[in-house]
PDB file of C-alpha atoms in Angstrom:
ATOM      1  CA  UNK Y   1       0.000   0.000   0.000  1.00 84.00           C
ATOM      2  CA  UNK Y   2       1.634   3.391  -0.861  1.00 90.00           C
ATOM      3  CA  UNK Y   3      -0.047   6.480   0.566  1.00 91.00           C
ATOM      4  CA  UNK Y   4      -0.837   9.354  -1.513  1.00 90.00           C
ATOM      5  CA  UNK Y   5      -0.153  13.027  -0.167  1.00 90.00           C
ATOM      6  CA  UNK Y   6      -2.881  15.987   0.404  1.00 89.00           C
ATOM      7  CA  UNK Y   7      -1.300  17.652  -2.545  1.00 90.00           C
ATOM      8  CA  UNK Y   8      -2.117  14.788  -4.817  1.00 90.00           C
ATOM      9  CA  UNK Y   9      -3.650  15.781  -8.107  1.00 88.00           C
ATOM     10  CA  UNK Y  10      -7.507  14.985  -8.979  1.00 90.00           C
ATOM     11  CA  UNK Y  11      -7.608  10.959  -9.992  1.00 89.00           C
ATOM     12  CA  UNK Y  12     -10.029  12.418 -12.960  1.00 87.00           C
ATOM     13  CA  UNK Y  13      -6.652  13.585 -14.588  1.00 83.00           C
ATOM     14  CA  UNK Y  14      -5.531  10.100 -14.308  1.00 85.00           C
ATOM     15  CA  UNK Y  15      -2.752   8.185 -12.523  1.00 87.00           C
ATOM     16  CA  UNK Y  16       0.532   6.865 -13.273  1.00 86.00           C
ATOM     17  CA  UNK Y  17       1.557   4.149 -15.288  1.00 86.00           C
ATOM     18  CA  UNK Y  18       0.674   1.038 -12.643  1.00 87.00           C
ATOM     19  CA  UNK Y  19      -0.043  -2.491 -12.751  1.00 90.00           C
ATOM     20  CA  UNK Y  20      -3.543  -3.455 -14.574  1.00 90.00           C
ATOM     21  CA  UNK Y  21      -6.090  -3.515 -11.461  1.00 91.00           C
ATOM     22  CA  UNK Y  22      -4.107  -1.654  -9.195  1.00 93.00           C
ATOM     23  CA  UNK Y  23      -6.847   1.108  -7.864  1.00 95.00           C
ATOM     24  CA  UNK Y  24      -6.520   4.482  -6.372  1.00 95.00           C
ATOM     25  CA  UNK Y  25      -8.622   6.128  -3.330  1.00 95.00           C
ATOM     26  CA  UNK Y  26      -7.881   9.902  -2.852  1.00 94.00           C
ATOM     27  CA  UNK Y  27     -10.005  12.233  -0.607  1.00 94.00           C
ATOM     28  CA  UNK Y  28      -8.910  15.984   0.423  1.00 91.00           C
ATOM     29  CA  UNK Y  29      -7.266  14.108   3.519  1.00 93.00           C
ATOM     30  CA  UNK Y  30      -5.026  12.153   0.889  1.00 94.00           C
ATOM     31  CA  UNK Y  31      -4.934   9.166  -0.012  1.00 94.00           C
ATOM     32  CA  UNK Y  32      -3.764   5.189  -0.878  1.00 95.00           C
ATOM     33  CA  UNK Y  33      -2.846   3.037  -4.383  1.00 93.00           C
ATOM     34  CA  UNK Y  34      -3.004  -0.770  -3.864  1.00 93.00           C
ATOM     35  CA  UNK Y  35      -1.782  -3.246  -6.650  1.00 92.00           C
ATOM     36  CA  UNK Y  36      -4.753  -6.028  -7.275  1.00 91.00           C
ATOM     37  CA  UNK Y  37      -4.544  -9.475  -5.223  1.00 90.00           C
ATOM     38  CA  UNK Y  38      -7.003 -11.452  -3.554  1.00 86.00           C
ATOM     39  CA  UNK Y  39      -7.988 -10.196  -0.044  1.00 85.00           C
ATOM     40  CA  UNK Y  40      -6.598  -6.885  -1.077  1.00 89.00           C
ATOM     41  CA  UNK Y  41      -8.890  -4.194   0.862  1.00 94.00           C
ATOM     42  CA  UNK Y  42      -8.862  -0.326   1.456  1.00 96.00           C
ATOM     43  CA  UNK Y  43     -11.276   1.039   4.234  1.00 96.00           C
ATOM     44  CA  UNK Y  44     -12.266   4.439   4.332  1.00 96.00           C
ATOM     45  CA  UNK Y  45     -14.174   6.818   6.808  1.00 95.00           C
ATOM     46  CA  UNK Y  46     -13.745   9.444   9.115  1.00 94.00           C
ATOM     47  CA  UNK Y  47     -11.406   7.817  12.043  1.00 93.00           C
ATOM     48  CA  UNK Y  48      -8.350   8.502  10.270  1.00 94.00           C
ATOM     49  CA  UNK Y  49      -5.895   6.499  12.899  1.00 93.00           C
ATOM     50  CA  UNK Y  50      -8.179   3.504  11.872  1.00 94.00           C
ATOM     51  CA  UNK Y  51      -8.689   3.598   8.120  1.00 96.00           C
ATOM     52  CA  UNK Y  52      -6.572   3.408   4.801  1.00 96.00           C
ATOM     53  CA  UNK Y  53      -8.623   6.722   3.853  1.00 96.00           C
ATOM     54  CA  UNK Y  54      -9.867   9.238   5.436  1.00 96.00           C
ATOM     55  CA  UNK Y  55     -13.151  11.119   4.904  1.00 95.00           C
ATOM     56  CA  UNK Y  56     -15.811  13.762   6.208  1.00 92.00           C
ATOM     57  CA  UNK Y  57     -13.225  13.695   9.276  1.00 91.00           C
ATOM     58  CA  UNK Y  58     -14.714  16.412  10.888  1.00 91.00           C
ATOM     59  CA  UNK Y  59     -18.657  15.487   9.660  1.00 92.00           C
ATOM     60  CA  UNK Y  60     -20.112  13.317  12.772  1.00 94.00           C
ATOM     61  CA  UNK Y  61     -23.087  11.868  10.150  1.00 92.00           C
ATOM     62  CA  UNK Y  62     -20.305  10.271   7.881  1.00 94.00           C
ATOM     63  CA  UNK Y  63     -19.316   6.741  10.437  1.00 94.00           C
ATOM     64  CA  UNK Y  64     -15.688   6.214  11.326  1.00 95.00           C
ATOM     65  CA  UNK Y  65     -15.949   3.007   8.735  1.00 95.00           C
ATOM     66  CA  UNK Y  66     -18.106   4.274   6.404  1.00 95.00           C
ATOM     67  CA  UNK Y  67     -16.774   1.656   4.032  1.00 95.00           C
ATOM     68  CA  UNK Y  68     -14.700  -0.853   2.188  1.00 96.00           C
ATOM     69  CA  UNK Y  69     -12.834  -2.028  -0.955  1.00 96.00           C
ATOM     70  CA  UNK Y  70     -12.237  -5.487  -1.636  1.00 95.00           C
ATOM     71  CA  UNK Y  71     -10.335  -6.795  -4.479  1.00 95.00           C
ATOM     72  CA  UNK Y  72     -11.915 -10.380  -5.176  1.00 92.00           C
ATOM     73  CA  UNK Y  73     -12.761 -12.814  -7.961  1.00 90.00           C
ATOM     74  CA  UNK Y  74      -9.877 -10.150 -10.094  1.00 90.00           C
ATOM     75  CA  UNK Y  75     -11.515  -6.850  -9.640  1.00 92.00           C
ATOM     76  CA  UNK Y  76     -12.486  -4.409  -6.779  1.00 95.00           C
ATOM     77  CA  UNK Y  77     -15.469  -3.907  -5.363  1.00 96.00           C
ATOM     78  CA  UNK Y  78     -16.905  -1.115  -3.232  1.00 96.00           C
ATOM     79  CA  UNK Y  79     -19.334  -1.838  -0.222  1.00 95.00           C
ATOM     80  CA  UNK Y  80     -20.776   0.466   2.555  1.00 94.00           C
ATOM     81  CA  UNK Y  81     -20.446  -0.641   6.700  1.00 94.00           C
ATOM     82  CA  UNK Y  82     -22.013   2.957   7.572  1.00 92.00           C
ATOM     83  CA  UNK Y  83     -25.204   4.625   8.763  1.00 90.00           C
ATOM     84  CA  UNK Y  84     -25.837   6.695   5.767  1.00 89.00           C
ATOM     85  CA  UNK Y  85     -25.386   5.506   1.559  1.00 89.00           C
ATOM     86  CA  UNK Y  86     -22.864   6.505  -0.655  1.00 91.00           C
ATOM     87  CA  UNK Y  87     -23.716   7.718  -3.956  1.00 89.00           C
ATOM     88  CA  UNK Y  88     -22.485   6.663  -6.937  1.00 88.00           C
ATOM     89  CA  UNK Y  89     -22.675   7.652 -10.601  1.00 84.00           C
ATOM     90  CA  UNK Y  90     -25.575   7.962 -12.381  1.00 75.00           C
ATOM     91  CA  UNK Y  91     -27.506   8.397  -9.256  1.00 71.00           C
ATOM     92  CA  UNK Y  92     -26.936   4.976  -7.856  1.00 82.00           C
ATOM     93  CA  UNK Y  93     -27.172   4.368  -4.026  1.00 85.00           C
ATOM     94  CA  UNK Y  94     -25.244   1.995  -2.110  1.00 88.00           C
ATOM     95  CA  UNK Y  95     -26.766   1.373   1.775  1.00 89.00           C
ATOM     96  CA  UNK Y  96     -25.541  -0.567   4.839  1.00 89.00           C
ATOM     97  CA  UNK Y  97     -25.577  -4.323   3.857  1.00 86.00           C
ATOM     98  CA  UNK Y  98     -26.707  -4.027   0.375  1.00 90.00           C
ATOM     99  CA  UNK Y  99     -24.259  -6.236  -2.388  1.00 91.00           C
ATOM    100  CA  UNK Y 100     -21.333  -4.645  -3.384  1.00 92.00           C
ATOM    101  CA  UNK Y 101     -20.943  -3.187  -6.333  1.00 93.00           C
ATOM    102  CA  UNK Y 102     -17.539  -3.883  -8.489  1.00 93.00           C
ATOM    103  CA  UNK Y 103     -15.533  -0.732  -9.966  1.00 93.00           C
ATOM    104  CA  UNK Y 104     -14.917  -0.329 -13.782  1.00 90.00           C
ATOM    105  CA  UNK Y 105     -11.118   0.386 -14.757  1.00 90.00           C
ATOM    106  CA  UNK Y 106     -10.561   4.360 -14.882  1.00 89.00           C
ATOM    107  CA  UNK Y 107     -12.199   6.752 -13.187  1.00 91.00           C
ATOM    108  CA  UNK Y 108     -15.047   6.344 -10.538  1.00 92.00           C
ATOM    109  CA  UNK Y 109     -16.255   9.478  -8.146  1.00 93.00           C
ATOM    110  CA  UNK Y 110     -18.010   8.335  -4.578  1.00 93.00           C
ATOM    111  CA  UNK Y 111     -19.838  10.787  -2.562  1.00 92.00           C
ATOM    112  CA  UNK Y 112     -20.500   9.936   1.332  1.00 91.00           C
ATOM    113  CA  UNK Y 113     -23.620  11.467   2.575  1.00 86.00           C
ATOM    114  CA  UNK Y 114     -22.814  13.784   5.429  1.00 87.00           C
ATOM    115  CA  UNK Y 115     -24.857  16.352   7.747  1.00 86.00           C
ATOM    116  CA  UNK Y 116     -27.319  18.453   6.256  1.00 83.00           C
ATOM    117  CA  UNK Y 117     -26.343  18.525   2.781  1.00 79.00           C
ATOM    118  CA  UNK Y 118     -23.236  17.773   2.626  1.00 85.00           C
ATOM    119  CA  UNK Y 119     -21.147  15.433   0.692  1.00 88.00           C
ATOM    120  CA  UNK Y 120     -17.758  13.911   0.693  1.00 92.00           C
ATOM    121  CA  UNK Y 121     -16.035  13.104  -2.447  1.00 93.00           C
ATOM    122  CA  UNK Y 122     -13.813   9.808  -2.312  1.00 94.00           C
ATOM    123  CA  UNK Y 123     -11.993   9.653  -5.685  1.00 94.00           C
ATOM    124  CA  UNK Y 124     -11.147   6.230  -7.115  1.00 95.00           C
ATOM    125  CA  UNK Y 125      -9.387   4.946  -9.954  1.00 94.00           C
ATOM    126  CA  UNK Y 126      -8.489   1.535 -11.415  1.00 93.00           C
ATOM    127  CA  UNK Y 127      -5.793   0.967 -13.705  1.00 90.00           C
ATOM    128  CA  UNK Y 128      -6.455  -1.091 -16.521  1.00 85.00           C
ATOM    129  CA  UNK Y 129      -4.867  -3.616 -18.930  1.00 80.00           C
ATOM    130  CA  UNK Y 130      -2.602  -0.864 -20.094  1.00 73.00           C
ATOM    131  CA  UNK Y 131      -1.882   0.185 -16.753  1.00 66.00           C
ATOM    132  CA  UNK Y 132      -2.841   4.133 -16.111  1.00 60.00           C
ATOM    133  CA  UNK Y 133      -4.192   6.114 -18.605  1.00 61.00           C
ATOM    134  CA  UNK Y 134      -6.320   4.356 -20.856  1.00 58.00           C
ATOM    135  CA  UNK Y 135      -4.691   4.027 -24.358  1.00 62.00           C
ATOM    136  CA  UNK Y 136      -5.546   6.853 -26.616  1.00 68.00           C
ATOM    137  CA  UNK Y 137      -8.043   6.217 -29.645  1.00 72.00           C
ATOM    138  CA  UNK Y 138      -8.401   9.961 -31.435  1.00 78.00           C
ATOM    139  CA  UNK Y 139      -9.068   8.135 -35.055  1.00 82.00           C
ATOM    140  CA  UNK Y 140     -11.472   5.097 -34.063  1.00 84.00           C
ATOM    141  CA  UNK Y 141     -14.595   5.554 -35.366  1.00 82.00           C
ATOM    142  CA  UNK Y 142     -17.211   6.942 -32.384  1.00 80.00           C
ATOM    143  CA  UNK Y 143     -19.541   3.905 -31.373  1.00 77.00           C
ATOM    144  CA  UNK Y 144     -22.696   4.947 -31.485  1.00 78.00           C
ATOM    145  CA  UNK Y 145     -25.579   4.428 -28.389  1.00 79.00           C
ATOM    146  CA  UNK Y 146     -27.231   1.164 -28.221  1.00 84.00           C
ATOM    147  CA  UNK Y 147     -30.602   2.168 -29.828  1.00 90.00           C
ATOM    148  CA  UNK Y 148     -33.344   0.183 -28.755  1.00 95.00           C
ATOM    149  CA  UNK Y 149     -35.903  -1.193 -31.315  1.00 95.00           C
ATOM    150  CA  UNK Y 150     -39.797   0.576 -30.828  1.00 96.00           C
ATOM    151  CA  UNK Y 151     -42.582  -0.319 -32.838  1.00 96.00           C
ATOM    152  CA  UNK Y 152     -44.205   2.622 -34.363  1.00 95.00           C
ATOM    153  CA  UNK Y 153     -46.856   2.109 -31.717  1.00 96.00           C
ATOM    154  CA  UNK Y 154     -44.496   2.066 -28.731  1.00 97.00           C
ATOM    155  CA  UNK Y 155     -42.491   5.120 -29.775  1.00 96.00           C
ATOM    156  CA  UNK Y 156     -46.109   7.045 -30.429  1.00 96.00           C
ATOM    157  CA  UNK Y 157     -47.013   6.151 -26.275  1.00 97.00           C
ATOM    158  CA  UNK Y 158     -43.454   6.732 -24.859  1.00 97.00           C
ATOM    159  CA  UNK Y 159     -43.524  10.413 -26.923  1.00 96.00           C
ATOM    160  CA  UNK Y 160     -46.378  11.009 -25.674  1.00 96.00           C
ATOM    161  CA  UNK Y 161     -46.200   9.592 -21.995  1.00 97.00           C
ATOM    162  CA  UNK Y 162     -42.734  10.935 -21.636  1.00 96.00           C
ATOM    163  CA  UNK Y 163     -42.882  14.405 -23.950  1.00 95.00           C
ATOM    164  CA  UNK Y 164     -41.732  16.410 -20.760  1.00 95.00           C
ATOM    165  CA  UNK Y 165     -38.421  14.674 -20.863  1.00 94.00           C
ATOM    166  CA  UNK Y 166     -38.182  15.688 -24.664  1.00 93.00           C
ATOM    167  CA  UNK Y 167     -39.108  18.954 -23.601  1.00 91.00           C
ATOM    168  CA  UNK Y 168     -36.048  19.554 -21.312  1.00 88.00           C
ATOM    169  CA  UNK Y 169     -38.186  20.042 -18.151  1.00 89.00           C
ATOM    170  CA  UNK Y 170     -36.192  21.179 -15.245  1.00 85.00           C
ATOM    171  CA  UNK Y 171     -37.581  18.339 -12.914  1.00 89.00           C
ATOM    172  CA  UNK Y 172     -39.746  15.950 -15.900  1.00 93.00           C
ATOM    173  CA  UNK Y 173     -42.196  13.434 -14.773  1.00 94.00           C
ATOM    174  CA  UNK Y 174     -44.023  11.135 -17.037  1.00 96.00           C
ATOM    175  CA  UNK Y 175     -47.759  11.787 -17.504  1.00 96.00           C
ATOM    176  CA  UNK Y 176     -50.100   9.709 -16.188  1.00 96.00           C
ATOM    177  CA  UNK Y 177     -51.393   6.534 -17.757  1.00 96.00           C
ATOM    178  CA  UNK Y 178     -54.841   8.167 -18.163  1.00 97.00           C
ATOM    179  CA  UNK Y 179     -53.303  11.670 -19.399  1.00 96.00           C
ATOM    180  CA  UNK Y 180     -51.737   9.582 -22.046  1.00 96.00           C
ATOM    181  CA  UNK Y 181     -54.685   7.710 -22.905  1.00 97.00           C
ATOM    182  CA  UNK Y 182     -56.668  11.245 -23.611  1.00 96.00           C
ATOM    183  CA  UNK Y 183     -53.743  12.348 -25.437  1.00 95.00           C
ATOM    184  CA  UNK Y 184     -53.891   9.484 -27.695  1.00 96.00           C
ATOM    185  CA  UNK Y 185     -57.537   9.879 -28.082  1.00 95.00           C
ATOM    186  CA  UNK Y 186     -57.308  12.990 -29.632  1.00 93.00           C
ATOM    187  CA  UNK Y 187     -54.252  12.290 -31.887  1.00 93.00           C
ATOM    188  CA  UNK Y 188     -56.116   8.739 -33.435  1.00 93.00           C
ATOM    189  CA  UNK Y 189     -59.723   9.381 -32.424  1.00 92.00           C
ATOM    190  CA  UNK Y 190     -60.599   6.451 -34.973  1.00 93.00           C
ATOM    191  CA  UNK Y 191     -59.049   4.470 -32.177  1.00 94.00           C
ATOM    192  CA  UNK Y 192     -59.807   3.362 -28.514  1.00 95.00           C
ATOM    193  CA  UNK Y 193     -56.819   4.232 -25.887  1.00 96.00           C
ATOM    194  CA  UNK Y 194     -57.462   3.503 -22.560  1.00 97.00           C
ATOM    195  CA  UNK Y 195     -55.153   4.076 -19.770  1.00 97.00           C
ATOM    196  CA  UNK Y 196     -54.605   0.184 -19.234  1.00 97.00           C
ATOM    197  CA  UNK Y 197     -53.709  -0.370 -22.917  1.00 97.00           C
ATOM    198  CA  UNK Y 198     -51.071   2.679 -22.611  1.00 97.00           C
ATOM    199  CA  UNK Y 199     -49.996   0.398 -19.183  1.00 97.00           C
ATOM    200  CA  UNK Y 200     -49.559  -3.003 -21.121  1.00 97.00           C
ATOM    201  CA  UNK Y 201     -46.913  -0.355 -23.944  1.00 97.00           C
ATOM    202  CA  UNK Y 202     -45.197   0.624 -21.199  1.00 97.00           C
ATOM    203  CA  UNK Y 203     -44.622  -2.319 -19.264  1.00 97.00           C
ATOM    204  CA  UNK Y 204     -43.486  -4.393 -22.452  1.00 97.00           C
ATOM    205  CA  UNK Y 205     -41.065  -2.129 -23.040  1.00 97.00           C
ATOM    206  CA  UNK Y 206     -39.525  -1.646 -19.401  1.00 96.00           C
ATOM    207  CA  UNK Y 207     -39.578  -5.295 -19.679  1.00 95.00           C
ATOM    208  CA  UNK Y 208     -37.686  -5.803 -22.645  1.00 96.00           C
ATOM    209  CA  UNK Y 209     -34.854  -3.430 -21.966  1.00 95.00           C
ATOM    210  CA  UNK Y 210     -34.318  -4.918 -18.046  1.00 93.00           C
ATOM    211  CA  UNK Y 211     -33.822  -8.409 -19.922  1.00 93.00           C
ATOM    212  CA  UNK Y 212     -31.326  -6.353 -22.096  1.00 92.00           C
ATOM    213  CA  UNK Y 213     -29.431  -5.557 -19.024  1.00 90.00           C
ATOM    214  CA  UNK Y 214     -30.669  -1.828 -18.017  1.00 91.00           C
ATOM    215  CA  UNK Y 215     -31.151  -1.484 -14.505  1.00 90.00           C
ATOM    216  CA  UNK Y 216     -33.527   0.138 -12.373  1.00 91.00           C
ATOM    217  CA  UNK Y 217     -36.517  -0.758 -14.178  1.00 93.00           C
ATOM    218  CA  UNK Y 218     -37.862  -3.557 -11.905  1.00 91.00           C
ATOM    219  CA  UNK Y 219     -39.661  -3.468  -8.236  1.00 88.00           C
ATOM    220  CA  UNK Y 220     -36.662  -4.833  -6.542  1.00 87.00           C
ATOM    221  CA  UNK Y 221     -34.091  -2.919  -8.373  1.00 85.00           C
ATOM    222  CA  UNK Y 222     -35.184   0.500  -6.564  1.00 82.00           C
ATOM    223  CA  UNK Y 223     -36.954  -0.794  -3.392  1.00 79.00           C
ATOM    224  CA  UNK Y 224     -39.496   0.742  -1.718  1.00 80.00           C
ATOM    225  CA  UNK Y 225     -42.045   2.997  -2.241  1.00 84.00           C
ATOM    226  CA  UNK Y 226     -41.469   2.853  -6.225  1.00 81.00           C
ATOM    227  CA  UNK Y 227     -43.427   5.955  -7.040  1.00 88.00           C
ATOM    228  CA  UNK Y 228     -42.517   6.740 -10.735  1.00 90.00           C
ATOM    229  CA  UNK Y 229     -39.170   5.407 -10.253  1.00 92.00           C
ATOM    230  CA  UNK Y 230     -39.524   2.562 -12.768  1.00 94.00           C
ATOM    231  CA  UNK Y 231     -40.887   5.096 -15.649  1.00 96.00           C
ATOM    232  CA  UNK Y 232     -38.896   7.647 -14.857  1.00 95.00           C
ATOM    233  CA  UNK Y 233     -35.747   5.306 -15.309  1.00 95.00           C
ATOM    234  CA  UNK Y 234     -37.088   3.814 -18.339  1.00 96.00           C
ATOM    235  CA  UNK Y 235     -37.859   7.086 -20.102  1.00 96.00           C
ATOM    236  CA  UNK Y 236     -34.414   8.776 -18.953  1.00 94.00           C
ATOM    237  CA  UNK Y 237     -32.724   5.346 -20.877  1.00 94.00           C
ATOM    238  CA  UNK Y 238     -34.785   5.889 -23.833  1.00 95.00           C
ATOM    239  CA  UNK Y 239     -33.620   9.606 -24.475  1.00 93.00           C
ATOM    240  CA  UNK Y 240     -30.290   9.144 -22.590  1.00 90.00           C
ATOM    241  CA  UNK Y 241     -29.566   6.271 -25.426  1.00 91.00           C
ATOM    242  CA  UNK Y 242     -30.969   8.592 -27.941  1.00 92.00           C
ATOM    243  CA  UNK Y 243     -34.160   6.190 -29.130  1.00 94.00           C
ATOM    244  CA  UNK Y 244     -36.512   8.904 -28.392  1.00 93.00           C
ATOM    245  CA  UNK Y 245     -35.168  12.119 -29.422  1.00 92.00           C
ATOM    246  CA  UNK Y 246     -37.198  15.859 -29.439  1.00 90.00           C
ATOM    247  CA  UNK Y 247     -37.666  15.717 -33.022  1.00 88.00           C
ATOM    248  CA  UNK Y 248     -40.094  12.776 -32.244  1.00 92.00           C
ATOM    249  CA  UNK Y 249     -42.670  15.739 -30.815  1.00 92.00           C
ATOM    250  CA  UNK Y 250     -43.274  16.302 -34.104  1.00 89.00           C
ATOM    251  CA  UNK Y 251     -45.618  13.206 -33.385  1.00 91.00           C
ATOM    252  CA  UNK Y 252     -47.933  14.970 -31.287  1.00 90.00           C
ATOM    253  CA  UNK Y 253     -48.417  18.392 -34.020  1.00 81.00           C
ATOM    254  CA  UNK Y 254     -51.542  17.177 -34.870  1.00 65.00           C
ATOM    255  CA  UNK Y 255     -52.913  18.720 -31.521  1.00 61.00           C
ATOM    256  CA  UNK Y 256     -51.735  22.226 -32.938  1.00 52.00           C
TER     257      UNK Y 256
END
């Protein structure tokens, strides 16, 4: 384990060349860079003389563990011993007991929850095959989003039932299932909507991207009371991967 100083860079500018898997844990109080093995671990928290990493030292809501790394089964993994979750990108929680979650090589920012609204930002990094920086790639080709496949149908509901989201609302929520439904109605009045036909769309469609591996769009994914959670995930994948876009509004001029 080699210690990292208070005047260590950002780990978002990268690290130096290291061995593939070795990770990096920086916080304002410094830091630690630990090559991979089995039974590796880093703990972190705010009792500095009894963690690898100190965070939120002076914050009494962040616990003196707060949490661990673990390098098993070849690659690390983050889990959280404290009273209050850590969140991770893309708004991802991680809570006392839950499963931990493993860390993808480069560059991963964790924020402890603290008092009032505070935060604590616990910088990792893992080294890849390359070791450090990723290799370079200016002249690949870009890959593009994984698109997923609507039927004309489904993308008509999902523009509709999600057109706030297209419309760059500050804080969007999807309309209700009965909003849509009258919505519907008045674009194909030759047809009958109803709010449990816009249901059975919607739920085929969460269902077939969670079997393609997005997360967050079942019961047990967010715990608890689910609210909108479920279509609110599954409409910020569909214009997050670009398969609904704002030119599809375009669907809904006939109400003008």
């Amino acid at each position: 384990m080699k210690r990292l100083t208070t005047t260590h860079e950002s780990l978002a500018l990268g690290v130096p060349r290291s061995a593939p898997g070795a990770v990096f844990a920086l916080t304002l109080a410094g830091g630690v860079s630990v090559d991979p093995g089995e039974g590796g671990e880093i703990s972190f928290g705010r009792n500095r003389p009894q963690v690898d990493v100190c965070v939120g030292e002076n914050d009494l809501q962040v616990s003196r563990k707060h949490g661990l790394l673990n390098f098993t089964d070849g690659q690390w993994w983050v889990s959280n011993t404290g009273q209050l979750p850590i969140r991770l990108p893309n708004s991802r929680w991680l809570s006392r007991g839950e499963e931990p979650i493993p860390l993808s090589d480069g560059y991963t920012p964790l924020f402890v929850r603290g008092s009032g609204r505070r935060e604590h930002l616990l910088e990792l990094y893992v080294a890849g095959p390359e070791g450090g920086h990723p290799v370079t790639r200016h002249d690949d080709v870009t890959v593009p989003p994984r698109r997923w496949r609507l039927s004309a149908e489904e993308r008509l509901v999902l523009v509709v039932f999600g057109q706030r989201y297209l419309l760059h609302d500050l804080n969007p929520q999807p309309l209700s299932r009965q909003q849509t439904a009258e919505v519907l109605s008045e674009l194909r009045p030759d047809e009958t909507w109803t709010a449990r036909r816009v249901e059975h769309v919607v739920i085929d469609v969460r269902g077939r991207l969670s079997a393609g591996g997005v997360f967050g769009l079942r019961r047990e994914e967010v715990g608890e009371p689910v609210g909108n959670a479920l279509n609110d995930n599954l409409l910020r994948e569909l214009v997050l991967s670009t398969t609904l876009v704002p030119p599809d509004l375009a669907l809904l001029e006939a109400l003008d």
